[in-house]
Amino acid sequence: MNSVLVSVGAALPKKCVLNSELPAHLDTSDEWIVQRTGIHQRYIAGEDETTVSLATAAAENALSKGNIPPREVDLIIVCTATGDYTFPASATLVQRNLGITSGVAFDISAACSGFIYGLKTADCFIRTGQARCALVIGAETFSRIVDWNDRSTCVLFGDGAGAVVLKASECDDKGLVYCKIHADGSLANLLTTTGGVSISQNSGFVKMNGREVFRNAVEKMHCSLCDLLKANNMTVNDVDLLVPHQANKRIIDNIVEMSGLNPEKVVITLDKHANTSAASIPLALNEVSLDSCKNVVLLSMGAGFTWGEALLKL
Ligand code: UT7
């Protein structure tokens, strides 16, 4: 049994904020943000938009593109660090919004690596016969947990949601043929929040040692790519599309240069979406045509540290 990709969907908040429209008190500039990150704009959730509303819209979009009735879905995983409530899980609220009353629904907290953690988890459910049709959703409203007085973090993040539908298939040479996830908690302090439910009774704000996170992101995602290629007896030339986590264009450029991959095969959406954490990979997948692709590689790295790599054969 294998998990095949059936469809992809996405949802973005209505409001788009250009670098030049960021609050004046931040003492930043379009030039600095573009040069240091590649980000030109981000979408910011309005009062009527939340992680669950965006996740629901992305899920509906993916289901309608795949022509799948919601009642077929028996597993919903929402990958997020910015869920609507402490509990219940955002996934159960998405389930309710979709009108589904059976199956399994839960959230995964692995920060920016959440989506690959979600794919791996859904794949395990499918391979062991516990699910046949899974919605894996990356959804975030990081605008609600960044410190809007800290220019070194708030300019980097955006809100949005992306969703994929995975189905059980007997076809072993297609689908999620390889997926590995990793963690190293000794690096937790490099990217964290200033609080949390049990520590401060609030969510706290994003706090990051940018340079160290940058260095680790390049090293770990490059290593992930090399391991994936080796394990699947592939070279960079066999990769049709690389969809890396969208945090900083310079991180991606470094990985591409180190690996010798043709830059034209790399999907970049951070210019439009900024860093949407767990939503960045499915949002990026939704932006490209997968029609002529056979081998799609996904790479992520996030707080924890957590990281992961996946090979989707289409
Ligand atoms: O999703 C996974 C987690 N996130 C990441 O992967 C992000 C990883 N890190 C990065 O992308 C980069 O480290 C940043 C974009 C966060 C920072 O870029 P950098 O080239 O490492 O800059 P820096 O932190 O070394 O700061 C350089 C200068 C500093 O000024 P001084 O001390 O040299 O005078 C900062 O205060 O840039 C200043 N600076 C800014 N200036 C204008 C920091 N943020 C800004 C800003 N606008 N928004």
PDB file of N, CA and C in Angstrom, residues 178-261:
ATOM      1  N   TYR A 178       9.242   8.025  -0.543  1.00  0.00           N
ATOM      2  CA  TYR A 178      10.311   8.173   0.461  1.00  0.00           C
ATOM      3  C   TYR A 178       9.997   9.397   1.312  1.00  0.00           C
ATOM      4  N   CYS A 179      10.052   9.251   2.620  1.00  0.00           N
ATOM      5  CA  CYS A 179       9.808  10.401   3.503  1.00  0.00           C
ATOM      6  C   CYS A 179      10.483  10.149   4.846  1.00  0.00           C
ATOM      7  N   LYS A 180      11.383  11.039   5.223  1.00  0.00           N
ATOM      8  CA  LYS A 180      12.073  10.888   6.511  1.00  0.00           C
ATOM      9  C   LYS A 180      11.939  12.177   7.307  1.00  0.00           C
ATOM     10  N   ILE A 181      11.720  12.030   8.608  1.00  0.00           N
ATOM     11  CA  ILE A 181      11.642  13.206   9.475  1.00  0.00           C
ATOM     12  C   ILE A 181      12.648  13.066  10.621  1.00  0.00           C
ATOM     13  N   HIS A 182      13.121  14.215  11.112  1.00  0.00           N
ATOM     14  CA  HIS A 182      14.197  14.216  12.108  1.00  0.00           C
ATOM     15  C   HIS A 182      13.950  15.316  13.142  1.00  0.00           C
ATOM     16  N   ALA A 183      14.611  15.182  14.302  1.00  0.00           N
ATOM     17  CA  ALA A 183      14.556  16.247  15.315  1.00  0.00           C
ATOM     18  C   ALA A 183      15.842  16.252  16.132  1.00  0.00           C
ATOM     19  N   ASP A 184      16.228  17.457  16.595  1.00  0.00           N
ATOM     20  CA  ASP A 184      17.346  17.599  17.522  1.00  0.00           C
ATOM     21  C   ASP A 184      16.993  18.723  18.498  1.00  0.00           C
ATOM     22  N   GLY A 185      16.424  18.317  19.631  1.00  0.00           N
ATOM     23  CA  GLY A 185      15.945  19.286  20.628  1.00  0.00           C
ATOM     24  C   GLY A 185      17.043  20.093  21.299  1.00  0.00           C
ATOM     25  N   SER A 186      18.308  19.696  21.124  1.00  0.00           N
ATOM     26  CA  SER A 186      19.382  20.479  21.752  1.00  0.00           C
ATOM     27  C   SER A 186      19.487  21.870  21.124  1.00  0.00           C
ATOM     28  N   LEU A 187      18.855  22.056  19.951  1.00  0.00           N
ATOM     29  CA  LEU A 187      18.909  23.349  19.261  1.00  0.00           C
ATOM     30  C   LEU A 187      17.638  24.176  19.479  1.00  0.00           C
ATOM     31  N   ALA A 188      16.783  23.718  20.409  1.00  0.00           N
ATOM     32  CA  ALA A 188      15.459  24.335  20.592  1.00  0.00           C
ATOM     33  C   ALA A 188      15.519  25.844  20.852  1.00  0.00           C
ATOM     34  N   ASN A 189      16.541  26.285  21.608  1.00  0.00           N
ATOM     35  CA  ASN A 189      16.564  27.703  21.996  1.00  0.00           C
ATOM     36  C   ASN A 189      16.854  28.665  20.857  1.00  0.00           C
ATOM     37  N   LEU A 190      17.322  28.162  19.741  1.00  0.00           N
ATOM     38  CA  LEU A 190      17.681  29.054  18.629  1.00  0.00           C
ATOM     39  C   LEU A 190      16.458  29.667  17.950  1.00  0.00           C
ATOM     40  N   LEU A 191      15.327  28.974  18.047  1.00  0.00           N
ATOM     41  CA  LEU A 191      14.096  29.457  17.408  1.00  0.00           C
ATOM     42  C   LEU A 191      12.940  29.003  18.283  1.00  0.00           C
ATOM     43  N   THR A 192      12.328  29.982  18.978  1.00  0.00           N
ATOM     44  CA  THR A 192      11.331  29.609  19.983  1.00  0.00           C
ATOM     45  C   THR A 192      10.329  30.754  20.144  1.00  0.00           C
ATOM     46  N   THR A 193       9.426  30.618  21.098  1.00  0.00           N
ATOM     47  CA  THR A 193       8.566  31.746  21.445  1.00  0.00           C
ATOM     48  C   THR A 193       8.922  32.182  22.870  1.00  0.00           C
ATOM     49  N   THR A 194       8.560  33.404  23.191  1.00  0.00           N
ATOM     50  CA  THR A 194       8.926  33.930  24.509  1.00  0.00           C
ATOM     51  C   THR A 194       8.001  33.401  25.604  1.00  0.00           C
ATOM     52  N   GLY A 195       6.979  32.655  25.215  1.00  0.00           N
ATOM     53  CA  GLY A 195       6.063  32.105  26.214  1.00  0.00           C
ATOM     54  C   GLY A 195       5.278  30.948  25.639  1.00  0.00           C
ATOM     55  N   GLY A 196       4.311  30.477  26.414  1.00  0.00           N
ATOM     56  CA  GLY A 196       3.471  29.367  25.996  1.00  0.00           C
ATOM     57  C   GLY A 196       2.459  29.103  27.087  1.00  0.00           C
ATOM     58  N   VAL A 197       1.465  28.267  26.783  1.00  0.00           N
ATOM     59  CA  VAL A 197       0.348  28.069  27.720  1.00  0.00           C
ATOM     60  C   VAL A 197       0.830  27.768  29.130  1.00  0.00           C
ATOM     61  N   SER A 198       1.731  26.806  29.283  1.00  0.00           N
ATOM     62  CA  SER A 198       2.115  26.343  30.610  1.00  0.00           C
ATOM     63  C   SER A 198       3.196  27.203  31.259  1.00  0.00           C
ATOM     64  N   ILE A 199       3.853  28.009  30.437  1.00  0.00           N
ATOM     65  CA  ILE A 199       4.933  28.862  30.946  1.00  0.00           C
ATOM     66  C   ILE A 199       4.396  30.239  31.319  1.00  0.00           C
ATOM     67  N   SER A 200       3.563  30.798  30.458  1.00  0.00           N
ATOM     68  CA  SER A 200       3.159  32.197  30.657  1.00  0.00           C
ATOM     69  C   SER A 200       1.661  32.438  30.439  1.00  0.00           C
ATOM     70  N   GLN A 201       0.927  31.357  30.196  1.00  0.00           N
ATOM     71  CA  GLN A 201      -0.521  31.450  29.934  1.00  0.00           C
ATOM     72  C   GLN A 201      -0.863  32.313  28.715  1.00  0.00           C
ATOM     73  N   ASN A 202       0.114  32.479  27.833  1.00  0.00           N
ATOM     74  CA  ASN A 202      -0.184  33.090  26.532  1.00  0.00           C
ATOM     75  C   ASN A 202       0.756  32.469  25.515  1.00  0.00           C
ATOM     76  N   SER A 203       0.633  32.856  24.255  1.00  0.00           N
ATOM     77  CA  SER A 203       1.428  32.162  23.230  1.00  0.00           C
ATOM     78  C   SER A 203       2.869  32.655  23.151  1.00  0.00           C
ATOM     79  N   GLY A 204       3.125  33.840  23.690  1.00  0.00           N
ATOM     80  CA  GLY A 204       4.455  34.425  23.542  1.00  0.00           C
ATOM     81  C   GLY A 204       4.677  34.907  22.112  1.00  0.00           C
ATOM     82  N   PHE A 205       5.874  35.451  21.878  1.00  0.00           N
ATOM     83  CA  PHE A 205       6.223  35.955  20.550  1.00  0.00           C
ATOM     84  C   PHE A 205       7.411  35.188  19.981  1.00  0.00           C
ATOM     85  N   VAL A 206       7.502  35.180  18.653  1.00  0.00           N
ATOM     86  CA  VAL A 206       8.609  34.493  17.977  1.00  0.00           C
ATOM     87  C   VAL A 206       9.938  35.155  18.343  1.00  0.00           C
ATOM     88  N   LYS A 207      10.912  34.320  18.688  1.00  0.00           N
ATOM     89  CA  LYS A 207      12.262  34.829  19.016  1.00  0.00           C
ATOM     90  C   LYS A 207      13.272  33.942  18.282  1.00  0.00           C
ATOM     91  N   MET A 208      14.192  34.542  17.568  1.00  0.00           N
ATOM     92  CA  MET A 208      15.079  33.726  16.719  1.00  0.00           C
ATOM     93  C   MET A 208      16.505  34.260  16.711  1.00  0.00           C
ATOM     94  N   ASN A 209      17.451  33.312  16.759  1.00  0.00           N
ATOM     95  CA  ASN A 209      18.845  33.650  16.480  1.00  0.00           C
ATOM     96  C   ASN A 209      19.033  33.431  14.978  1.00  0.00           C
ATOM     97  N   GLY A 210      18.765  34.500  14.207  1.00  0.00           N
ATOM     98  CA  GLY A 210      18.684  34.385  12.743  1.00  0.00           C
ATOM     99  C   GLY A 210      19.886  33.724  12.097  1.00  0.00           C
ATOM    100  N   ARG A 211      21.077  34.174  12.503  1.00  0.00           N
ATOM    101  CA  ARG A 211      22.291  33.654  11.834  1.00  0.00           C
ATOM    102  C   ARG A 211      22.477  32.163  12.064  1.00  0.00           C
ATOM    103  N   GLU A 212      22.256  31.715  13.312  1.00  0.00           N
ATOM    104  CA  GLU A 212      22.431  30.284  13.626  1.00  0.00           C
ATOM    105  C   GLU A 212      21.351  29.438  12.954  1.00  0.00           C
ATOM    106  N   VAL A 213      20.130  29.973  12.907  1.00  0.00           N
ATOM    107  CA  VAL A 213      19.048  29.236  12.244  1.00  0.00           C
ATOM    108  C   VAL A 213      19.372  29.114  10.750  1.00  0.00           C
ATOM    109  N   PHE A 214      19.860  30.197  10.186  1.00  0.00           N
ATOM    110  CA  PHE A 214      20.238  30.216   8.771  1.00  0.00           C
ATOM    111  C   PHE A 214      21.275  29.129   8.497  1.00  0.00           C
ATOM    112  N   ARG A 215      22.336  29.127   9.323  1.00  0.00           N
ATOM    113  CA  ARG A 215      23.434  28.174   9.122  1.00  0.00           C
ATOM    114  C   ARG A 215      22.932  26.726   9.221  1.00  0.00           C
ATOM    115  N   ASN A 216      22.129  26.464  10.238  1.00  0.00           N
ATOM    116  CA  ASN A 216      21.599  25.108  10.416  1.00  0.00           C
ATOM    117  C   ASN A 216      20.644  24.719   9.296  1.00  0.00           C
ATOM    118  N   ALA A 217      19.862  25.689   8.823  1.00  0.00           N
ATOM    119  CA  ALA A 217      18.891  25.392   7.759  1.00  0.00           C
ATOM    120  C   ALA A 217      19.622  24.946   6.494  1.00  0.00           C
ATOM    121  N   VAL A 218      20.686  25.685   6.140  1.00  0.00           N
ATOM    122  CA  VAL A 218      21.455  25.325   4.937  1.00  0.00           C
ATOM    123  C   VAL A 218      22.053  23.925   5.113  1.00  0.00           C
ATOM    124  N   GLU A 219      22.712  23.731   6.255  1.00  0.00           N
ATOM    125  CA  GLU A 219      23.410  22.464   6.502  1.00  0.00           C
ATOM    126  C   GLU A 219      22.439  21.282   6.511  1.00  0.00           C
ATOM    127  N   LYS A 220      21.340  21.426   7.251  1.00  0.00           N
ATOM    128  CA  LYS A 220      20.429  20.288   7.430  1.00  0.00           C
ATOM    129  C   LYS A 220      19.651  19.985   6.145  1.00  0.00           C
ATOM    130  N   MET A 221      19.177  21.031   5.463  1.00  0.00           N
ATOM    131  CA  MET A 221      18.389  20.760   4.245  1.00  0.00           C
ATOM    132  C   MET A 221      19.279  20.233   3.119  1.00  0.00           C
ATOM    133  N   HIS A 222      20.542  20.703   3.082  1.00  0.00           N
ATOM    134  CA  HIS A 222      21.451  20.164   2.076  1.00  0.00           C
ATOM    135  C   HIS A 222      21.727  18.685   2.350  1.00  0.00           C
ATOM    136  N   CYS A 223      21.972  18.385   3.614  1.00  0.00           N
ATOM    137  CA  CYS A 223      22.214  17.002   4.034  1.00  0.00           C
ATOM    138  C   CYS A 223      20.998  16.125   3.712  1.00  0.00           C
ATOM    139  N   SER A 224      19.809  16.643   3.982  1.00  0.00           N
ATOM    140  CA  SER A 224      18.565  15.919   3.690  1.00  0.00           C
ATOM    141  C   SER A 224      18.471  15.584   2.210  1.00  0.00           C
ATOM    142  N   LEU A 225      18.792  16.581   1.373  1.00  0.00           N
ATOM    143  CA  LEU A 225      18.712  16.369  -0.076  1.00  0.00           C
ATOM    144  C   LEU A 225      19.699  15.279  -0.507  1.00  0.00           C
ATOM    145  N   CYS A 226      20.941  15.361   0.003  1.00  0.00           N
ATOM    146  CA  CYS A 226      21.957  14.361  -0.361  1.00  0.00           C
ATOM    147  C   CYS A 226      21.503  12.965   0.077  1.00  0.00           C
ATOM    148  N   ASP A 227      20.993  12.846   1.293  1.00  0.00           N
ATOM    149  CA  ASP A 227      20.547  11.539   1.804  1.00  0.00           C
ATOM    150  C   ASP A 227      19.416  10.979   0.945  1.00  0.00           C
ATOM    151  N   LEU A 228      18.477  11.861   0.596  1.00  0.00           N
ATOM    152  CA  LEU A 228      17.329  11.422  -0.216  1.00  0.00           C
ATOM    153  C   LEU A 228      17.792  10.905  -1.584  1.00  0.00           C
ATOM    154  N   LEU A 229      18.713  11.660  -2.209  1.00  0.00           N
ATOM    155  CA  LEU A 229      19.191  11.253  -3.531  1.00  0.00           C
ATOM    156  C   LEU A 229      19.901   9.897  -3.445  1.00  0.00           C
ATOM    157  N   LYS A 230      20.764   9.769  -2.422  1.00  0.00           N
ATOM    158  CA  LYS A 230      21.528   8.533  -2.255  1.00  0.00           C
ATOM    159  C   LYS A 230      20.593   7.344  -2.007  1.00  0.00           C
ATOM    160  N   ALA A 231      19.636   7.532  -1.121  1.00  0.00           N
ATOM    161  CA  ALA A 231      18.725   6.435  -0.754  1.00  0.00           C
ATOM    162  C   ALA A 231      17.871   5.978  -1.933  1.00  0.00           C
ATOM    163  N   ASN A 232      17.642   6.891  -2.882  1.00  0.00           N
ATOM    164  CA  ASN A 232      16.779   6.545  -4.011  1.00  0.00           C
ATOM    165  C   ASN A 232      17.559   6.344  -5.308  1.00  0.00           C
ATOM    166  N   ASN A 233      18.908   6.248  -5.131  1.00  0.00           N
ATOM    167  CA  ASN A 233      19.746   5.991  -6.288  1.00  0.00           C
ATOM    168  C   ASN A 233      19.534   7.037  -7.394  1.00  0.00           C
ATOM    169  N   MET A 234      19.483   8.304  -6.982  1.00  0.00           N
ATOM    170  CA  MET A 234      19.225   9.397  -7.929  1.00  0.00           C
ATOM    171  C   MET A 234      20.382  10.404  -7.900  1.00  0.00           C
ATOM    172  N   THR A 235      20.456  11.231  -8.937  1.00  0.00           N
ATOM    173  CA  THR A 235      21.342  12.394  -8.898  1.00  0.00           C
ATOM    174  C   THR A 235      20.452  13.636  -8.982  1.00  0.00           C
ATOM    175  N   VAL A 236      21.056  14.809  -8.818  1.00  0.00           N
ATOM    176  CA  VAL A 236      20.248  16.032  -8.903  1.00  0.00           C
ATOM    177  C   VAL A 236      19.555  16.152 -10.260  1.00  0.00           C
ATOM    178  N   ASN A 237      20.157  15.533 -11.282  1.00  0.00           N
ATOM    179  CA  ASN A 237      19.553  15.616 -12.617  1.00  0.00           C
ATOM    180  C   ASN A 237      18.218  14.878 -12.709  1.00  0.00           C
ATOM    181  N   ASP A 238      18.011  13.931 -11.794  1.00  0.00           N
ATOM    182  CA  ASP A 238      16.739  13.191 -11.797  1.00  0.00           C
ATOM    183  C   ASP A 238      15.606  13.963 -11.111  1.00  0.00           C
ATOM    184  N   VAL A 239      15.962  15.061 -10.430  1.00  0.00           N
ATOM    185  CA  VAL A 239      14.932  15.851  -9.727  1.00  0.00           C
ATOM    186  C   VAL A 239      14.255  16.772 -10.747  1.00  0.00           C
ATOM    187  N   ASP A 240      12.931  16.679 -10.842  1.00  0.00           N
ATOM    188  CA  ASP A 240      12.211  17.567 -11.763  1.00  0.00           C
ATOM    189  C   ASP A 240      11.823  18.869 -11.087  1.00  0.00           C
ATOM    190  N   LEU A 241      11.547  18.783  -9.783  1.00  0.00           N
ATOM    191  CA  LEU A 241      11.106  19.965  -9.058  1.00  0.00           C
ATOM    192  C   LEU A 241      11.556  19.853  -7.600  1.00  0.00           C
ATOM    193  N   LEU A 242      12.159  20.928  -7.088  1.00  0.00           N
ATOM    194  CA  LEU A 242      12.496  20.975  -5.653  1.00  0.00           C
ATOM    195  C   LEU A 242      11.588  22.014  -5.004  1.00  0.00           C
ATOM    196  N   VAL A 243      10.849  21.577  -3.994  1.00  0.00           N
ATOM    197  CA  VAL A 243       9.972  22.503  -3.260  1.00  0.00           C
ATOM    198  C   VAL A 243      10.488  22.584  -1.824  1.00  0.00           C
ATOM    199  N   PRO A 244      11.379  23.559  -1.577  1.00  0.00           N
ATOM    200  CA  PRO A 244      11.923  23.685  -0.221  1.00  0.00           C
ATOM    201  C   PRO A 244      11.044  24.584   0.644  1.00  0.00           C
ATOM    202  N   HIS A 245      11.197  24.461   1.966  1.00  0.00           N
ATOM    203  CA  HIS A 245      10.529  25.406   2.864  1.00  0.00           C
ATOM    204  C   HIS A 245      10.967  26.819   2.485  1.00  0.00           C
ATOM    205  N   GLN A 246      10.007  27.735   2.489  1.00  0.00           N
ATOM    206  CA  GLN A 246      10.240  29.085   1.991  1.00  0.00           C
ATOM    207  C   GLN A 246      10.507  30.052   3.148  1.00  0.00           C
ATOM    208  N   ALA A 247      11.777  30.116   3.594  1.00  0.00           N
ATOM    209  CA  ALA A 247      12.104  31.027   4.694  1.00  0.00           C
ATOM    210  C   ALA A 247      12.941  32.200   4.192  1.00  0.00           C
ATOM    211  N   ASN A 248      13.950  31.888   3.373  1.00  0.00           N
ATOM    212  CA  ASN A 248      14.878  32.922   2.932  1.00  0.00           C
ATOM    213  C   ASN A 248      15.487  32.455   1.603  1.00  0.00           C
ATOM    214  N   LYS A 249      15.439  33.312   0.580  1.00  0.00           N
ATOM    215  CA  LYS A 249      15.940  32.953  -0.741  1.00  0.00           C
ATOM    216  C   LYS A 249      17.423  32.592  -0.676  1.00  0.00           C
ATOM    217  N   ARG A 250      18.158  33.251   0.250  1.00  0.00           N
ATOM    218  CA  ARG A 250      19.595  32.966   0.351  1.00  0.00           C
ATOM    219  C   ARG A 250      19.849  31.566   0.899  1.00  0.00           C
ATOM    220  N   ILE A 251      18.966  31.077   1.769  1.00  0.00           N
ATOM    221  CA  ILE A 251      19.110  29.697   2.263  1.00  0.00           C
ATOM    222  C   ILE A 251      18.949  28.744   1.083  1.00  0.00           C
ATOM    223  N   ILE A 252      17.919  28.974   0.288  1.00  0.00           N
ATOM    224  CA  ILE A 252      17.627  28.086  -0.855  1.00  0.00           C
ATOM    225  C   ILE A 252      18.768  28.173  -1.879  1.00  0.00           C
ATOM    226  N   ASP A 253      19.245  29.391  -2.161  1.00  0.00           N
ATOM    227  CA  ASP A 253      20.344  29.556  -3.132  1.00  0.00           C
ATOM    228  C   ASP A 253      21.578  28.766  -2.698  1.00  0.00           C
ATOM    229  N   ASN A 254      21.884  28.807  -1.400  1.00  0.00           N
ATOM    230  CA  ASN A 254      23.044  28.063  -0.887  1.00  0.00           C
ATOM    231  C   ASN A 254      22.891  26.570  -1.127  1.00  0.00           C
ATOM    232  N   ILE A 255      21.706  26.041  -0.847  1.00  0.00           N
ATOM    233  CA  ILE A 255      21.468  24.598  -0.996  1.00  0.00           C
ATOM    234  C   ILE A 255      21.575  24.214  -2.474  1.00  0.00           C
ATOM    235  N   VAL A 256      21.011  25.065  -3.331  1.00  0.00           N
ATOM    236  CA  VAL A 256      21.027  24.784  -4.775  1.00  0.00           C
ATOM    237  C   VAL A 256      22.467  24.796  -5.279  1.00  0.00           C
ATOM    238  N   GLU A 257      23.233  25.780  -4.833  1.00  0.00           N
ATOM    239  CA  GLU A 257      24.626  25.884  -5.284  1.00  0.00           C
ATOM    240  C   GLU A 257      25.447  24.679  -4.791  1.00  0.00           C
ATOM    241  N   MET A 258      25.271  24.324  -3.525  1.00  0.00           N
ATOM    242  CA  MET A 258      26.050  23.211  -2.955  1.00  0.00           C
ATOM    243  C   MET A 258      25.718  21.888  -3.642  1.00  0.00           C
ATOM    244  N   SER A 259      24.468  21.738  -4.079  1.00  0.00           N
ATOM    245  CA  SER A 259      24.052  20.444  -4.638  1.00  0.00           C
ATOM    246  C   SER A 259      24.237  20.368  -6.156  1.00  0.00           C
ATOM    247  N   GLY A 260      24.399  21.518  -6.798  1.00  0.00           N
ATOM    248  CA  GLY A 260      24.558  21.520  -8.255  1.00  0.00           C
ATOM    249  C   GLY A 260      23.239  21.362  -8.998  1.00  0.00           C
ATOM    250  N   LEU A 261      22.138  21.556  -8.303  1.00  0.00           N
ATOM    251  CA  LEU A 261      20.816  21.458  -8.944  1.00  0.00           C
ATOM    252  C   LEU A 261      20.584  22.664  -9.851  1.00  0.00           C
TER     253      LEU A 261
END
